[in-house]
Coordinates of N, CA, C and O in Angstrom, one line a residue:
M1264 N 27.0 -109.4 -5.4 CA 27.8 -108.9 -4.0 C 29.1 -108.6 -4.1 O 30.1 -109.2 -5.5
Q1265 N 30.0 -108.0 -3.8 CA 31.0 -107.1 -3.7 C 32.1 -108.5 -2.9 O 31.6 -109.0 -1.8
L1266 N 32.9 -108.6 -3.8 CA 33.8 -109.8 -3.4 C 34.8 -109.6 -2.6 O 35.7 -110.1 -1.9
Q1267 N 35.6 -108.2 -3.0 CA 37.0 -107.7 -2.2 C 36.5 -108.0 -0.9 O 35.9 -107.4 -0.4
D1268 N 37.5 -108.6 -0.3 CA 37.6 -108.7 1.4 C 36.4 -109.6 1.7 O 36.4 -109.4 3.0
T1269 N 35.8 -110.4 1.5 CA 34.3 -110.6 1.7 C 34.8 -112.4 1.7 O 35.4 -112.8 1.5
V1270 N 34.5 -112.5 3.0 CA 34.8 -114.1 3.9 C 33.8 -115.0 3.1 O 32.5 -114.9 2.9
T1271 N 34.9 -115.9 2.3 CA 33.6 -117.2 1.4 C 34.1 -118.4 1.6 O 35.6 -118.7 1.4
V1272 N 33.2 -119.2 2.1 CA 33.2 -120.8 2.0 C 33.3 -121.2 1.2 O 32.2 -120.9 0.6
I1273 N 34.2 -122.3 0.7 CA 33.9 -122.9 -0.5 C 34.2 -124.5 0.0 O 35.0 -124.7 0.7
T1274 N 32.8 -125.5 0.0 CA 32.9 -126.5 0.2 C 33.4 -127.4 -0.7 O 33.0 -127.2 -1.7
G1275 N 34.0 -128.8 -0.5 CA 34.6 -129.4 -1.2 C 35.6 -128.8 -2.2 O 36.0 -129.3 -3.5
G1276 N 36.3 -127.8 -1.6 CA 37.0 -127.1 -2.0 C 38.7 -127.4 -2.0 O 39.5 -126.6 -2.5
A1277 N 38.9 -128.6 -1.8 CA 40.1 -129.3 -1.7 C 40.5 -130.2 -3.2 O 41.9 -130.2 -3.5
S1278 N 39.7 -130.3 -4.4 CA 40.1 -130.4 -5.5 C 38.7 -130.0 -6.5 O 37.7 -129.5 -6.4
G1279 N 39.0 -130.4 -8.0 CA 38.3 -129.9 -8.9 C 37.6 -128.9 -8.9 O 38.8 -127.8 -8.5
L1280 N 36.4 -128.6 -9.2 CA 35.5 -127.6 -9.1 C 35.9 -126.7 -8.1 O 35.6 -125.3 -8.4
G1281 N 35.6 -127.2 -7.2 CA 35.8 -126.5 -5.6 C 37.5 -125.4 -5.6 O 37.0 -124.6 -5.0
A1282 N 38.2 -126.6 -6.1 CA 39.4 -125.8 -5.8 C 39.8 -124.8 -7.0 O 40.5 -123.4 -6.7
A1283 N 39.0 -125.0 -8.1 CA 39.3 -124.1 -9.4 C 38.4 -122.9 -8.8 O 39.1 -121.6 -9.1
A1284 N 37.5 -123.0 -8.3 CA 36.3 -122.0 -7.8 C 37.3 -120.9 -6.3 O 36.9 -119.7 -6.6
A1285 N 37.8 -121.8 -5.8 CA 39.0 -121.2 -4.7 C 39.8 -120.0 -5.5 O 40.2 -118.9 -5.2
Q1286 N 40.3 -120.6 -5.9 CA 41.4 -119.7 -7.2 C 41.0 -118.4 -7.3 O 41.3 -117.6 -7.9
H1287 N 39.7 -118.8 -8.5 CA 39.3 -117.8 -9.0 C 38.6 -116.6 -8.1 O 38.8 -115.6 -8.1
L1288 N 37.9 -116.9 -7.2 CA 37.2 -116.3 -6.0 C 38.6 -115.4 -5.4 O 38.6 -114.1 -4.8
A1289 N 39.7 -116.2 -5.1 CA 40.5 -115.4 -4.3 C 41.2 -114.2 -5.3 O 41.9 -113.4 -5.1
S1290 N 41.1 -114.7 -6.9 CA 41.9 -113.6 -7.5 C 40.8 -112.7 -7.8 O 41.4 -111.1 -8.1
L1291 N 39.7 -112.6 -7.1 CA 38.9 -111.7 -7.2 C 39.1 -110.9 -5.7 O 38.0 -109.8 -5.6
G1292 N 39.7 -111.2 -4.9 CA 40.0 -110.3 -3.9 C 39.0 -111.3 -2.7 O 39.1 -110.3 -1.6
A1293 N 38.1 -112.5 -3.1 CA 37.6 -112.8 -1.6 C 38.6 -113.5 -0.7 O 40.2 -113.7 -0.9
K1294 N 38.5 -113.4 0.8 CA 39.1 -114.2 1.5 C 38.5 -115.5 1.7 O 37.5 -115.9 2.0
V1295 N 39.2 -116.7 1.1 CA 38.7 -118.0 1.0 C 39.0 -118.7 2.3 O 39.7 -118.9 2.4
V1296 N 37.8 -119.4 2.5 CA 38.1 -120.5 3.1 C 37.5 -121.6 2.6 O 36.7 -122.0 2.4
I1297 N 38.3 -122.5 2.6 CA 38.4 -124.1 2.2 C 38.0 -125.1 3.2 O 38.4 -125.4 4.3
F1298 N 36.5 -125.6 3.0 CA 35.9 -127.0 3.8 C 36.1 -128.5 3.2 O 35.5 -128.2 1.9
D1299 N 36.9 -129.2 3.3 CA 36.9 -130.3 2.7 C 37.3 -131.3 3.9 O 37.8 -131.1 5.0
V1300 N 37.0 -132.8 3.6 CA 37.2 -134.0 4.4 C 38.8 -133.9 4.2 O 39.2 -135.1 5.0
S1301 N 39.3 -133.9 2.9 CA 41.1 -134.1 2.9 C 42.0 -133.0 3.4 O 41.7 -132.1 2.9
E1302 N 42.5 -133.4 4.4 CA 43.2 -132.5 5.4 C 44.7 -132.2 4.2 O 44.7 -131.1 4.3
E1303 N 45.1 -133.1 3.3 CA 46.2 -132.6 3.0 C 45.6 -131.6 1.9 O 46.2 -130.5 1.1
G1304 N 44.5 -131.8 1.1 CA 44.1 -131.1 0.1 C 43.6 -129.6 0.5 O 43.7 -128.8 0.0
V1305 N 42.9 -129.6 1.7 CA 42.6 -128.6 2.4 C 43.6 -127.5 2.5 O 43.7 -126.2 2.6
Q1306 N 44.9 -127.8 3.2 CA 46.0 -127.2 3.4 C 46.9 -127.0 1.7 O 47.2 -125.6 1.8
R1307 N 46.7 -127.6 1.2 CA 47.5 -127.4 -0.5 C 46.5 -126.1 -1.2 O 47.2 -125.2 -1.2
V1308 N 45.5 -126.2 -1.1 CA 44.5 -125.1 -1.8 C 44.8 -123.8 -1.3 O 44.7 -122.8 -1.5
A1309 N 44.2 -124.1 0.4 CA 44.3 -122.7 1.2 C 45.7 -122.1 0.9 O 45.5 -120.6 1.1
K1310 N 46.5 -123.1 0.9 CA 48.1 -122.3 0.5 C 48.0 -121.7 -0.8 O 48.5 -120.2 -0.6
Q1311 N 47.2 -121.9 -1.5 CA 47.6 -121.4 -3.0 C 47.0 -120.4 -3.5 O 47.3 -119.7 -3.7
V1312 N 45.7 -120.2 -2.4 CA 44.7 -119.0 -2.4 C 45.1 -118.3 -1.1 O 44.2 -116.9 -1.2
N1313 N 46.2 -118.5 -0.3 CA 46.4 -117.6 0.7 C 45.1 -117.5 1.5 O 44.5 -116.3 2.3
G1314 N 44.5 -118.3 1.9 CA 43.6 -118.6 2.8 C 43.4 -119.8 3.7 O 44.6 -119.8 4.3
L1315 N 42.5 -119.9 4.2 CA 42.7 -120.4 5.7 C 41.5 -122.0 5.0 O 40.5 -122.4 4.5
G1316 N 42.5 -123.2 5.9 CA 41.8 -124.3 5.5 C 41.3 -125.0 6.2 O 41.8 -125.2 7.7
V1317 N 39.9 -125.5 6.5 CA 39.3 -126.2 7.5 C 38.9 -127.5 7.6 O 38.0 -128.0 6.2
V1318 N 39.3 -128.8 8.0 CA 39.3 -130.1 7.6 C 37.4 -129.8 8.3 O 37.2 -129.8 9.4
C1319 N 36.4 -130.7 7.1 CA 35.4 -130.8 7.7 C 34.6 -131.6 6.8 O 34.4 -131.5 5.7
D1320 N 33.6 -132.4 7.9 CA 32.4 -133.3 7.1 C 31.0 -132.4 7.0 O 30.6 -132.5 8.0
V1321 N 30.8 -132.0 5.1 CA 29.9 -131.5 5.6 C 28.4 -132.6 6.4 O 27.3 -132.1 5.9
T1322 N 28.6 -133.7 5.9 CA 27.6 -134.7 6.6 C 27.0 -134.4 8.2 O 26.4 -134.9 8.7
D1323 N 28.2 -133.8 9.1 CA 28.2 -133.8 10.4 C 28.0 -132.9 10.8 O 28.5 -131.8 10.8
E1324 N 26.9 -132.4 11.5 CA 26.3 -131.1 11.5 C 27.2 -130.4 13.1 O 27.2 -129.2 12.8
Q1325 N 28.0 -131.0 13.8 CA 29.1 -130.4 14.6 C 30.0 -130.1 14.1 O 30.8 -129.4 14.4
S1326 N 30.7 -130.9 13.2 CA 31.9 -130.6 12.2 C 31.6 -129.0 11.3 O 32.7 -128.5 11.7
V1327 N 30.4 -129.3 10.9 CA 30.2 -127.6 10.3 C 30.2 -126.6 11.1 O 30.5 -125.8 10.5
K1328 N 29.5 -127.1 12.2 CA 29.2 -125.9 12.9 C 30.3 -125.7 13.6 O 30.9 -123.9 13.8
N1329 N 31.5 -126.3 13.9 CA 32.8 -125.8 14.4 C 33.1 -125.4 13.3 O 34.4 -124.2 13.5
A1330 N 33.6 -125.9 12.0 CA 34.3 -125.2 10.9 C 33.5 -123.6 10.9 O 34.5 -122.7 10.5
F1331 N 32.4 -123.1 11.1 CA 31.9 -122.0 10.7 C 32.4 -121.0 11.6 O 32.9 -119.9 11.8
A1332 N 32.4 -121.9 13.3 CA 32.9 -121.3 14.4 C 34.3 -120.5 14.0 O 35.1 -119.8 14.5
L1333 N 35.4 -121.6 13.7 CA 36.9 -121.2 13.2 C 36.6 -120.1 12.3 O 37.4 -119.5 12.1
T1334 N 35.7 -120.3 10.7 CA 35.8 -119.2 10.1 C 35.8 -117.9 10.8 O 36.3 -117.0 10.3
K1335 N 34.7 -117.8 11.6 CA 34.5 -116.6 12.2 C 35.4 -116.2 12.9 O 35.7 -114.9 13.3
K1336 N 36.1 -116.5 13.9 CA 37.1 -116.4 14.9 C 38.4 -115.8 14.3 O 38.8 -114.6 14.4
Q1337 N 38.8 -116.3 12.7 CA 39.6 -116.0 12.1 C 39.3 -114.9 11.1 O 40.3 -114.3 11.3
Y1338 N 39.0 -115.2 10.6 CA 38.0 -114.2 9.3 C 37.1 -113.2 9.6 O 36.7 -112.4 8.8
G1339 N 36.0 -113.6 10.7 CA 34.7 -113.1 10.6 C 33.7 -114.1 10.2 O 34.3 -114.9 9.3
P1340 N 32.6 -113.6 10.5 CA 31.4 -114.3 9.0 C 31.5 -114.5 7.7 O 32.0 -113.5 7.4
A1341 N 31.3 -115.2 7.4 CA 31.0 -115.9 6.0 C 29.9 -114.9 5.8 O 28.5 -115.3 5.8
R1342 N 30.1 -114.3 4.2 CA 29.0 -114.1 3.8 C 28.6 -114.3 2.3 O 27.7 -114.2 2.0
V1343 N 29.6 -115.3 1.9 CA 29.2 -116.1 1.0 C 29.8 -117.5 1.2 O 30.9 -117.9 1.7
C1344 N 28.4 -118.6 0.3 CA 28.9 -120.0 1.2 C 28.7 -120.9 -0.8 O 27.4 -120.6 -1.1
V1345 N 29.5 -121.3 -0.9 CA 29.5 -121.8 -2.2 C 29.9 -123.4 -2.1 O 30.9 -124.0 -1.6
N1346 N 28.7 -124.6 -2.5 CA 28.9 -125.5 -2.1 C 29.2 -126.8 -3.7 O 28.6 -126.9 -4.4
F1347 N 30.5 -127.2 -3.4 CA 30.7 -128.0 -4.2 C 31.0 -129.3 -3.7 O 31.6 -130.5 -4.5
A1348 N 31.3 -129.7 -2.5 CA 31.1 -131.2 -1.6 C 30.2 -131.9 -2.6 O 29.2 -131.5 -2.5
G1349 N 31.0 -133.1 -2.7 CA 29.9 -134.1 -3.3 C 30.7 -135.2 -4.1 O 31.6 -135.2 -4.1
I1350 N 30.0 -136.3 -4.1 CA 30.7 -137.4 -4.5 C 29.8 -137.9 -6.4 O 28.4 -137.5 -6.1
L1351 N 30.8 -138.2 -7.3 CA 30.0 -138.7 -8.4 C 30.2 -140.3 -8.3 O 31.3 -140.5 -8.8
D1352 N 29.9 -141.0 -7.3 CA 29.8 -142.2 -7.6 C 28.7 -143.4 -7.6 O 28.2 -144.0 -6.9
G1353 N 28.6 -143.3 -9.0 CA 27.1 -143.7 -9.4 C 27.3 -145.3 -9.9 O 28.7 -146.1 -9.7
G1354 N 26.5 -145.9 -10.1 CA 26.2 -147.3 -10.4 C 25.4 -147.6 -10.9 O 24.3 -147.3 -11.0
R1355 N 24.8 -149.2 -11.3 CA 24.0 -149.5 -11.7 C 22.8 -150.1 -10.5 O 23.3 -150.5 -9.6
I1356 N 21.5 -149.8 -10.9 CA 20.7 -150.2 -9.8 C 20.6 -151.9 -9.9 O 20.7 -152.7 -9.2
I1357 N 20.7 -152.4 -10.7 CA 21.2 -154.0 -11.2 C 22.2 -154.3 -12.1 O 22.3 -153.7 -12.8
A1358 N 22.8 -155.2 -11.3 CA 24.2 -155.4 -12.2 C 24.1 -156.8 -12.4 O 23.4 -157.6 -11.5
K1359 N 25.2 -157.4 -13.2 CA 25.2 -158.9 -13.4 C 25.4 -159.7 -12.0 O 24.9 -160.4 -12.0
D1360 N 26.4 -159.3 -11.2 CA 26.1 -159.4 -9.6 C 25.1 -159.1 -8.7 O 25.4 -159.4 -7.6
G1361 N 24.0 -158.5 -9.0 CA 22.9 -158.3 -8.1 C 22.6 -156.9 -8.1 O 23.5 -155.9 -8.6
P1362 N 21.6 -156.3 -7.2 CA 21.6 -155.1 -7.1 C 22.4 -153.9 -6.2 O 23.2 -154.9 -5.7
M1363 N 22.2 -153.0 -6.8 CA 23.4 -152.0 -6.1 C 23.3 -152.1 -4.5 O 22.1 -152.2 -3.8
D1364 N 24.5 -152.2 -3.8 CA 24.7 -151.7 -2.2 C 23.9 -150.6 -2.0 O 24.2 -149.3 -2.2
L1365 N 22.8 -150.8 -0.9 CA 22.0 -149.4 -0.5 C 22.8 -148.5 0.5 O 22.5 -147.4 0.1
N1366 N 23.8 -149.4 0.7 CA 24.6 -148.1 1.5 C 25.4 -147.1 0.7 O 25.7 -146.1 1.0
H1367 N 25.7 -147.9 -0.2 CA 26.4 -147.5 -1.3 C 25.4 -145.6 -1.9 O 26.1 -144.3 -1.8
F1368 N 24.6 -146.0 -2.2 CA 23.7 -145.5 -2.1 C 23.3 -144.1 -1.4 O 23.4 -142.6 -1.9
R1369 N 22.8 -144.9 -0.2 CA 23.0 -143.9 0.9 C 24.0 -142.6 1.2 O 23.8 -141.7 1.4
N1370 N 25.4 -143.1 1.0 CA 26.3 -142.2 1.5 C 26.2 -141.0 -0.2 O 27.1 -139.9 0.3
V1371 N 25.9 -141.4 -1.3 CA 26.0 -140.4 -2.3 C 24.7 -139.2 -1.6 O 25.1 -138.1 -1.5
I1372 N 23.6 -140.0 -1.4 CA 22.7 -138.7 -0.8 C 22.9 -137.8 0.6 O 22.9 -137.0 0.6
D1373 N 23.8 -139.0 1.6 CA 24.5 -138.3 2.8 C 25.0 -136.9 2.0 O 25.4 -136.0 3.0
I1374 N 26.0 -136.9 1.4 CA 26.9 -136.3 0.9 C 26.4 -135.4 -0.2 O 26.5 -134.1 0.5
D1375 N 25.8 -135.2 -1.1 CA 25.4 -134.9 -2.4 C 24.0 -133.6 -1.5 O 24.2 -132.7 -1.9
L1376 N 23.2 -134.5 -0.8 CA 21.5 -133.7 -0.5 C 22.1 -132.8 1.4 O 21.8 -131.9 1.3
I1377 N 21.9 -134.2 2.0 CA 22.4 -133.6 3.1 C 22.9 -132.9 3.8 O 23.0 -132.1 4.4
G1378 N 24.0 -133.0 2.7 CA 25.4 -132.2 3.5 C 25.6 -130.9 2.9 O 25.6 -130.1 3.9
T1379 N 24.8 -130.9 1.5 CA 24.6 -129.3 1.0 C 23.8 -128.5 2.3 O 23.8 -127.0 2.4
F1380 N 22.8 -129.2 2.3 CA 21.4 -128.8 3.1 C 22.0 -128.0 4.6 O 21.8 -127.1 4.9
N1381 N 22.5 -129.4 5.0 CA 23.4 -129.0 6.4 C 24.2 -128.1 6.7 O 24.3 -127.1 7.3
V1382 N 25.0 -127.4 5.5 CA 26.1 -126.5 5.5 C 25.3 -125.1 4.8 O 25.6 -124.4 5.9
M1383 N 24.3 -125.5 4.2 CA 23.1 -124.0 3.7 C 22.6 -123.8 4.8 O 22.7 -122.4 5.3
R1384 N 22.2 -124.6 5.8 CA 21.2 -124.1 7.3 C 22.2 -123.1 8.1 O 22.0 -122.1 8.6
I1385 N 23.6 -123.6 8.4 CA 24.3 -123.3 9.4 C 24.9 -121.9 8.8 O 25.0 -121.2 9.3
A1386 N 25.3 -121.8 7.3 CA 25.7 -120.9 6.9 C 24.6 -119.4 7.1 O 25.0 -118.7 7.4
L1387 N 23.4 -120.0 6.4 CA 22.8 -118.7 6.6 C 22.4 -118.4 8.0 O 22.1 -117.2 8.2
A1388 N 22.3 -119.0 8.9 CA 21.9 -118.7 10.5 C 23.1 -117.6 11.0 O 22.8 -116.5 11.4
D1389 N 24.5 -117.6 10.4 CA 25.3 -116.6 10.4 C 25.3 -115.6 9.6 O 25.4 -114.5 10.2
M1390 N 24.5 -115.6 8.5 CA 24.3 -114.7 7.5 C 23.3 -113.7 8.3 O 23.3 -112.5 7.9
I1391 N 22.3 -114.4 8.8 CA 21.2 -113.5 9.1 C 21.5 -112.5 9.9 O 20.8 -111.4 10.2
E1392 N 22.2 -113.0 11.0 CA 23.3 -112.0 12.2 C 23.9 -110.8 11.3 O 24.2 -109.8 12.2
C1393 N 24.2 -111.1 10.3 CA 25.1 -109.7 9.5 C 23.9 -108.3 9.6 O 23.4 -108.8 9.3
S1394 N 25.2 -107.5 9.6 CA 24.2 -106.2 9.1 C 24.6 -106.3 8.1 O 25.4 -106.4 6.8
P1395 N 23.1 -105.5 7.5 CA 23.0 -105.3 5.8 C 24.2 -104.4 5.3 O 24.9 -103.8 6.0
I1396 N 24.9 -104.6 3.7 CA 25.8 -104.2 3.2 C 25.6 -103.7 1.7 O 24.8 -104.4 1.1
G1397 N 26.2 -102.8 1.5 CA 25.7 -102.1 -0.4 C 24.6 -101.7 -0.5 O 23.8 -101.6 0.6
E1398 N 24.2 -100.8 -1.3 CA 22.9 -100.6 -1.9 C 21.6 -101.6 -1.8 O 20.8 -101.4 -1.6
A1399 N 22.0 -103.1 -2.0 CA 21.2 -103.9 -2.4 C 20.9 -104.7 -0.8 O 20.1 -105.6 -0.3
E1400 N 21.7 -103.9 0.5 CA 21.6 -104.4 1.7 C 21.7 -105.8 1.9 O 20.6 -106.3 2.7
E1401 N 22.7 -106.3 1.1 CA 22.9 -107.6 1.2 C 23.4 -108.7 2.5 O 24.4 -107.5 3.2
R1402 N 22.9 -109.4 2.9 CA 23.9 -110.0 3.9 C 24.6 -111.1 3.6 O 25.7 -111.3 4.2
G1403 N 24.0 -111.8 2.5 CA 25.0 -112.8 2.1 C 24.3 -113.6 1.0 O 23.3 -113.4 0.5
V1404 N 25.3 -114.4 0.2 CA 24.8 -115.2 -0.5 C 24.9 -116.7 -0.5 O 26.2 -117.1 -0.4
V1405 N 24.3 -117.9 -1.0 CA 24.6 -119.3 -0.9 C 24.6 -119.7 -2.4 O 23.5 -119.4 -2.6
I1406 N 25.4 -120.5 -2.6 CA 25.5 -121.2 -3.9 C 25.7 -122.3 -3.9 O 26.4 -123.0 -3.3

């Protein structure tokens, strides 16, 4: 997909691999939009890539809908969505002090699995409405 001037959403873009991807995609000419729960990180990385920063909780349906609506209003519809939002917060199922707290595991699943699915379904709903572009008649791509 052609990235020059293409609206590109990066979840988890306020740090780590997401921030690195944001910098790389911006260097290729993409219009980068950072979604993350960290307001400070969102604004910092958005400034670095001359993009848009949106505070967004990927596990919350309305938060994601609002983030995509703001993206569309400011830049137009996103044609690229890269999912980096996630936590690596492992632990032992059973340790000396007893079994892992089930809510700890639920939080990992909510962010890493349900959050990713939530973002993809809302991103794709917007992309499907875009007119096809290029020889391959692409509407968008989700990673």
